[in-house]
Coordinates of C-alpha atoms and ligand atoms in Angstrom, one line a residue:
M103 CA -28.7 -3.9 -12.1
A104 CA -27.2 -0.9 -10.4
D105 CA -28.1 2.5 -11.7
A106 CA -24.9 4.0 -13.3
V107 CA -26.1 7.6 -12.7
S108 CA -27.0 7.4 -9.0
D109 CA -24.3 4.8 -8.3
P110 CA -21.1 5.6 -10.2
W111 CA -19.6 2.4 -8.9
G112 CA -22.4 0.2 -10.1
D113 CA -21.5 0.0 -13.7
H114 CA -17.8 -0.3 -13.4
L115 CA -17.2 -2.3 -10.3
L116 CA -20.3 -4.3 -9.5
T117 CA -21.7 -5.3 -12.8
G118 CA -18.4 -4.7 -14.7
N119 CA -17.8 -2.9 -17.9
N120 CA -18.8 -4.5 -21.1
L121 CA -15.7 -6.7 -21.6
T122 CA -15.7 -7.7 -17.9
N123 CA -19.3 -8.6 -18.1
S124 CA -18.9 -10.5 -21.4
R125 CA -16.0 -12.5 -19.8
Y126 CA -18.2 -13.4 -16.9
R127 CA -21.2 -14.5 -19.0
L128 CA -19.0 -16.6 -21.2
L129 CA -17.2 -18.3 -18.3
E130 CA -20.6 -19.0 -16.7
Y131 CA -21.8 -20.7 -19.8
L132 CA -18.6 -22.7 -20.4
A133 CA -18.5 -23.7 -16.7
E134 CA -22.0 -25.1 -16.9
N135 CA -20.6 -27.4 -19.6
E136 CA -17.1 -28.0 -18.1
G137 CA -15.2 -30.7 -19.9
E138 CA -17.5 -30.7 -23.0
F139 CA -17.3 -28.8 -26.2
V140 CA -19.8 -26.0 -26.7
P141 CA -20.4 -25.1 -30.3
G142 CA -19.4 -21.5 -31.2
S143 CA -22.9 -21.0 -32.6
A144 CA -24.5 -21.9 -29.3
L145 CA -22.3 -19.4 -27.5
T146 CA -22.9 -16.5 -30.0
D147 CA -26.7 -17.2 -29.9
R148 CA -27.0 -17.4 -26.1
L149 CA -24.6 -14.5 -25.3
G150 CA -25.5 -12.3 -28.3
F151 CA -21.9 -12.0 -29.4
S152 CA -20.6 -11.8 -32.9
R153 CA -18.0 -14.5 -33.9
Q154 CA -15.3 -11.9 -33.7
A155 CA -16.4 -10.7 -30.3
L156 CA -16.5 -14.3 -29.0
S157 CA -13.0 -15.0 -30.1
K158 CA -11.8 -11.7 -28.4
V159 CA -13.6 -12.7 -25.1
V160 CA -12.2 -16.2 -25.2
S161 CA -8.7 -14.8 -25.7
A162 CA -9.2 -12.5 -22.7
L163 CA -10.2 -15.4 -20.5
K164 CA -7.2 -17.4 -21.7
E165 CA -5.0 -14.5 -20.8
E166 CA -6.4 -14.5 -17.3
G167 CA -5.1 -18.1 -17.1
L168 CA -8.3 -20.2 -17.7
D169 CA -7.8 -23.5 -19.5
I170 CA -10.0 -23.0 -22.6
I171 CA -9.4 -24.9 -25.9
S172 CA -11.0 -24.3 -29.2
V173 CA -11.3 -26.9 -32.0
P174 CA -12.7 -26.1 -35.4
Q175 CA -16.1 -27.8 -36.0
K176 CA -16.4 -28.6 -32.3
G177 CA -16.3 -25.3 -30.5
Y178 CA -14.9 -24.3 -27.1
M179 CA -14.2 -26.3 -24.0
I180 CA -13.2 -25.2 -20.5
K181 CA -11.3 -27.6 -18.3
N182 CA -9.8 -27.8 -14.8
I183 CA -11.6 -24.7 -13.5
M184 CA -11.0 -25.5 -9.8
E185 CA -7.3 -26.3 -10.5
T186 CA -6.6 -22.8 -12.0
D187 CA -3.8 -21.2 -10.1
R188 CA -3.5 -17.9 -11.9
I189 CA -5.5 -15.2 -10.3
S190 CA -8.3 -14.8 -12.8
P191 CA -10.6 -12.0 -11.5
T192 CA -13.4 -13.4 -13.6
L193 CA -13.0 -16.8 -12.1
V194 CA -13.0 -15.3 -8.6
D195 CA -16.2 -13.4 -9.3
F196 CA -17.7 -16.6 -10.6
L197 CA -16.7 -18.5 -7.5
L198 CA -18.2 -15.8 -5.4
R199 CA -21.4 -15.5 -7.3
D200 CA -23.7 -16.3 -4.3
D201 CA -21.7 -14.5 -1.7
P202 CA -23.6 -11.9 0.3
I203 CA -20.7 -9.5 0.7
F204 CA -17.7 -10.2 -1.6
R205 CA -18.7 -10.0 -5.3
K206 CA -16.1 -8.0 -7.2
C207 CA -12.5 -8.9 -7.6
I208 CA -10.0 -6.6 -9.1
Y209 CA -6.6 -8.0 -10.0
F210 CA -3.2 -6.3 -10.5
P211 CA -0.1 -8.3 -11.6
R212 CA 2.0 -5.9 -9.6
I213 CA 1.0 -3.0 -7.3
T214 CA 2.4 -1.0 -4.4
S215 CA 0.0 -2.5 -1.9
T216 CA -3.5 -3.9 -2.1
Q217 CA -4.2 -1.9 1.1
H218 CA -3.6 1.3 -0.9
V219 CA -5.9 0.2 -3.7
I220 CA -8.8 -0.5 -1.4
K221 CA -8.2 2.7 0.7
D222 CA -8.3 4.8 -2.5
L223 CA -11.5 3.1 -3.6
A224 CA -13.1 3.5 -0.1
R225 CA -12.3 7.2 -0.1
Q226 CA -14.1 7.5 -3.4
D227 CA -17.3 5.9 -1.9
A228 CA -16.8 2.5 -3.5
P229 CA -19.2 -0.1 -2.0
E230 CA -18.4 -2.8 0.5
G231 CA -17.3 -6.1 -0.9
I232 CA -14.6 -5.2 -3.4
V233 CA -11.5 -7.4 -3.2
A234 CA -8.1 -6.3 -4.6
V235 CA -5.6 -9.1 -5.3
T236 CA -2.1 -9.0 -6.6
D237 CA 0.8 -11.3 -7.5
E238 CA 3.4 -8.8 -6.3
Q239 CA 3.6 -5.9 -4.0
T240 CA 6.3 -3.3 -4.2
E241 CA 5.3 -1.7 -0.9
G242 CA 3.6 -4.6 0.9
R243 CA 2.8 -3.6 4.5
G244 CA 2.7 -5.6 7.7
R245 CA 1.6 -4.5 11.1
R246 CA 3.3 -1.7 13.0
G247 CA 4.7 -0.2 9.8
R248 CA 6.8 -3.3 8.9
S249 CA 7.2 -4.4 5.3
W250 CA 5.6 -7.6 4.0
Y251 CA 7.7 -9.9 1.9
A252 CA 6.2 -12.5 -0.5
P253 CA 7.7 -14.4 -3.4
V254 CA 6.1 -13.4 -6.7
S255 CA 3.0 -15.3 -7.8
K256 CA 3.2 -17.9 -5.1
N257 CA 0.9 -16.4 -2.4
L258 CA -2.5 -14.9 -1.8
L259 CA -2.1 -11.1 -1.3
F260 CA -5.4 -9.4 -1.0
S261 CA -7.4 -6.7 0.7
V262 CA -11.1 -6.3 1.1
L263 CA -13.3 -3.2 1.6
I264 CA -15.8 -3.6 4.5
R265 CA -18.2 -1.0 5.9
P266 CA -19.2 -2.6 9.1
E267 CA -21.5 -1.3 11.8
L268 CA -18.7 -1.0 14.3
K269 CA -16.8 1.7 16.1
P270 CA -13.2 2.4 15.3
G271 CA -12.2 0.8 18.7
D272 CA -13.7 -2.4 17.5
V273 CA -11.5 -2.8 14.4
Q274 CA -9.5 -5.6 16.2
L275 CA -12.7 -7.7 15.8
L276 CA -12.1 -7.8 12.0
N277 CA -8.6 -9.2 12.6
L278 CA -10.1 -11.9 14.8
A279 CA -12.8 -12.7 12.2
A280 CA -10.3 -12.9 9.4
G281 CA -8.0 -15.1 11.5
L282 CA -10.8 -17.5 12.3
A283 CA -11.8 -17.6 8.6
V284 CA -8.3 -18.4 7.4
R285 CA -7.8 -21.0 10.1
S286 CA -11.1 -22.7 9.4
V287 CA -10.4 -22.9 5.6
L288 CA -6.8 -24.2 6.2
A289 CA -8.2 -27.0 8.5
G290 CA -11.4 -27.8 6.4
G291 CA -10.0 -27.5 2.9
Y292 CA -6.3 -28.4 3.3
G293 CA -6.0 -30.5 6.5
I294 CA -3.6 -28.0 8.1
G295 CA -4.0 -27.5 11.8
A296 CA -2.9 -23.8 12.2
K297 CA -2.9 -21.9 15.4
L298 CA -4.1 -18.4 16.1
K299 CA -1.7 -16.1 17.9
W300 CA -3.3 -12.9 19.1
P301 CA -4.1 -10.6 17.4
N302 CA -3.6 -11.7 13.9
D303 CA -0.9 -14.2 13.2
I304 CA -1.6 -17.7 12.0
L305 CA 1.2 -20.2 12.7
V306 CA 1.9 -23.8 11.9
N307 CA 4.5 -25.4 14.2
G308 CA 5.6 -22.0 15.2
R309 CA 6.2 -20.8 11.7
K310 CA 4.0 -18.1 10.2
I311 CA 1.6 -19.0 7.4
C312 CA -0.5 -15.9 7.3
G313 CA -0.6 -12.3 8.5
I314 CA -3.6 -10.0 8.7
L315 CA -3.8 -6.2 8.8
S316 CA -7.0 -4.3 9.4
E317 CA -7.1 -0.5 9.2
A318 CA -10.1 1.7 9.6
A319 CA -11.2 5.3 9.1
G320 CA -14.1 7.0 10.8
E321 CA -15.4 9.2 13.6
P322 CA -15.2 8.2 17.3
D323 CA -18.6 6.4 17.1
R324 CA -18.6 5.1 13.6
I325 CA -16.4 3.4 11.1
Y326 CA -16.7 4.8 7.5
Y327 CA -14.7 2.0 6.1
A328 CA -12.3 -0.8 7.1
V329 CA -9.7 -2.5 5.0
T330 CA -8.6 -6.0 5.9
G331 CA -5.5 -7.2 4.2
I332 CA -4.4 -10.8 4.2
G333 CA -1.1 -12.3 3.2
L334 CA -1.4 -16.1 3.0
N335 CA 1.6 -18.2 2.1
V336 CA 0.4 -20.7 -0.4
N337 CA 2.6 -22.3 -3.0
F338 CA 6.2 -21.5 -2.2
T339 CA 8.8 -24.1 -1.2
E340 CA 11.7 -23.5 1.2
E341 CA 14.0 -22.9 -1.8
D342 CA 11.7 -20.1 -3.1
L343 CA 12.4 -18.2 0.1
E344 CA 15.1 -15.8 0.9
E345 CA 17.4 -17.4 3.6
E346 CA 16.3 -15.2 6.4
Y347 CA 12.7 -16.3 6.1
R348 CA 13.2 -20.1 6.0
E349 CA 13.1 -20.6 9.8
I350 CA 10.1 -18.4 10.4
A351 CA 7.7 -18.9 7.4
T352 CA 5.8 -21.8 6.1
S353 CA 3.2 -22.3 3.3
I354 CA 0.5 -24.7 2.3
M355 CA 2.9 -26.3 -0.1
I356 CA 5.5 -26.8 2.6
E357 CA 3.0 -28.3 5.0
R358 CA 1.1 -30.5 2.5
G359 CA 3.6 -31.1 -0.3
V360 CA 1.1 -30.1 -2.9
T361 CA 0.1 -26.8 -4.5
A362 CA -3.2 -25.2 -3.7
P363 CA -5.0 -23.4 -6.6
R364 CA -5.3 -19.8 -5.4
P365 CA -8.7 -18.6 -6.8
L366 CA -10.5 -21.4 -5.1
L367 CA -8.6 -20.8 -1.9
L368 CA -9.4 -17.1 -2.1
A369 CA -13.1 -17.7 -2.7
R370 CA -13.3 -20.2 0.2
I371 CA -11.7 -17.7 2.6
L372 CA -14.0 -14.8 1.5
K373 CA -17.1 -16.9 1.8
T374 CA -16.1 -18.0 5.3
L375 CA -15.2 -14.4 6.2
S376 CA -18.6 -13.1 4.9
S377 CA -20.6 -15.0 7.4
L378 CA -18.4 -13.8 10.2
I379 CA -18.7 -10.2 9.1
I380 CA -22.4 -10.4 8.9
D381 CA -22.3 -11.7 12.5
L382 CA -20.4 -8.6 13.5
N383 CA -23.4 -6.5 12.7
R384 CA -25.4 -8.0 15.7
P385 CA -24.3 -8.0 19.4
E386 CA -25.1 -11.7 19.7
G387 CA -23.1 -12.3 16.6
I388 CA -20.1 -10.5 18.2
A389 CA -20.5 -12.5 21.3
K390 CA -20.5 -15.8 19.3
L391 CA -17.4 -14.7 17.4
L392 CA -15.6 -13.8 20.6
S393 CA -16.5 -17.1 22.2
V394 CA -15.2 -19.1 19.3
Y395 CA -12.0 -17.0 19.1
R396 CA -11.4 -17.3 22.9
N397 CA -11.6 -21.1 22.5
E398 CA -9.4 -21.2 19.5
C399 CA -6.8 -18.6 20.3
D400 CA -3.5 -20.3 21.2
T401 CA -2.3 -17.2 23.1
I402 CA -4.9 -17.7 25.9
G403 CA -3.4 -19.5 28.9
R404 CA 0.2 -18.9 27.8
E405 CA 3.0 -17.0 29.5
V406 CA 3.6 -14.1 27.2
S407 CA 5.8 -11.1 26.8
V408 CA 3.9 -8.1 25.4
L409 CA 6.0 -5.3 23.8
Q410 CA 4.4 -1.9 23.6
D411 CA 6.1 1.4 23.2
D412 CA 9.5 -0.1 24.3
N413 CA 7.9 -1.6 27.5
D414 CA 8.0 -5.4 28.0
F415 CA 5.1 -6.6 30.1
R416 CA 5.2 -10.3 31.2
G417 CA 2.4 -12.3 32.5
T418 CA -0.3 -14.9 31.6
A419 CA -2.7 -14.2 28.7
V420 CA -6.1 -14.7 30.5
G421 CA -8.7 -13.4 28.1
I422 CA -10.0 -11.4 25.2
T423 CA -12.2 -8.3 25.8
E424 CA -15.5 -7.4 24.0
Q425 CA -13.4 -5.3 21.6
G426 CA -10.9 -8.1 20.9
A427 CA -8.1 -6.7 23.2
L428 CA -5.8 -9.1 25.1
V429 CA -6.0 -9.3 28.9
V430 CA -2.7 -10.2 30.5
K431 CA -2.3 -10.8 34.2
S432 CA 1.0 -10.7 36.2
D433 CA 1.5 -11.3 39.9
N434 CA 0.4 -7.8 40.8
E435 CA -1.5 -6.3 38.0
E436 CA -3.8 -7.0 35.0
K437 CA -3.4 -5.1 31.8
I438 CA -5.4 -4.8 28.6
F439 CA -3.7 -4.4 25.3
A440 CA -5.7 -3.2 22.3
A441 CA -2.8 -3.7 20.0
A442 CA 0.7 -4.9 20.7
D443 CA 3.4 -7.4 19.7
V444 CA 3.1 -10.6 21.7
H445 CA 5.6 -13.3 22.2
H446 CA 4.7 -16.7 23.5
L447 CA 7.3 -17.5 26.2
R448 CA 6.6 -21.2 27.0
M449 CA 4.7 -24.1 25.6
K450 CA 1.3 -24.7 27.2
Ligands
BTN741 C1 1.4 -8.8 9.5 O1 1.4 -9.9 9.9 O2 2.3 -8.0 9.8 C2 0.3 -8.4 8.6 C3 0.6 -8.6 7.1 C4 -0.5 -8.3 6.1 C5 0.0 -8.4 4.7 C6 -1.1 -8.2 3.7 S1 -0.6 -8.8 2.1 C7 -2.1 -8.0 1.4 C8 -2.2 -6.7 2.1 N1 -1.4 -5.7 1.5 C9 -0.4 -5.3 2.3 O3 0.4 -4.4 1.9 N2 -0.5 -5.9 3.4 C10 -1.6 -6.8 3.5

């Protein structure tokens, strides 16, 4: 267990305060027996709670959205864990219990932006691996200072704190890793064949299903912290969307016709992202990630228009550099874009 004196974050964020910890331990025990009643006495004995404390912790888990029933003489039963759609931070922590990086989820029903939350924590020396999730952002941010719109409680809106062994110029690699992670989960878990548009858009049939924003702080040769934010469109229908977004946005629900429970989806993405982030700490891991990205990126080989500082450069996207920048070749010159807005001009 973390030392609360030498590591002020250990107690609160990593192991949780008492109530958080109690929720986790109760969920763990109930989940071992999912679909069966566990007598109250077995819970109080094993967890060391009083009857009163047990009922308080059960209520707290129910408030998080977990499906727990209690029947006199029988005890407590949890059901439908993987179908839970409410963002229960205890459930997310439970689903991430073996993850090497992401272990602690903090949830806000409504917040300015999860990017702000994680940046604030990072500046206070919080450890890598914290995940901030919300159902509603009042100042949701997209790339290049744009705002990020999302219908309330329908999407995954989250940011993670990473402390990678990278230089600030390499931050684009985090966008590529996050894009690969989301794309892989959409394909493997939900049968959606999404495409990666450099640097960080994920599209299905030309409509956006996910946006990613990575920001970093550091010195020229070292990142202190990076914040990667992901907005993934999950459970909205076209009717849930404001008119102006209907042509340009899609969701898992629109593509598959069924809802996707968000805590499970979040845990799948984070687990996939973990292994890619671990790869980023080794040169051969970066080379592997770049090779996978170059193969999967739908921008490569296309005629593109790249908008940067009011200039429109047109050419063919021919490659991705070691730092994740886009290489575009026109008839008479080749340019490298570390960050820019790209438009695909023609189908491949
Ligand atoms: C883009 O495509 O422009 C990037 C969008 C990133 C949106 C996510 S939602 C969670 C996190 N919080 C924010 O304010 N932005 C990111």
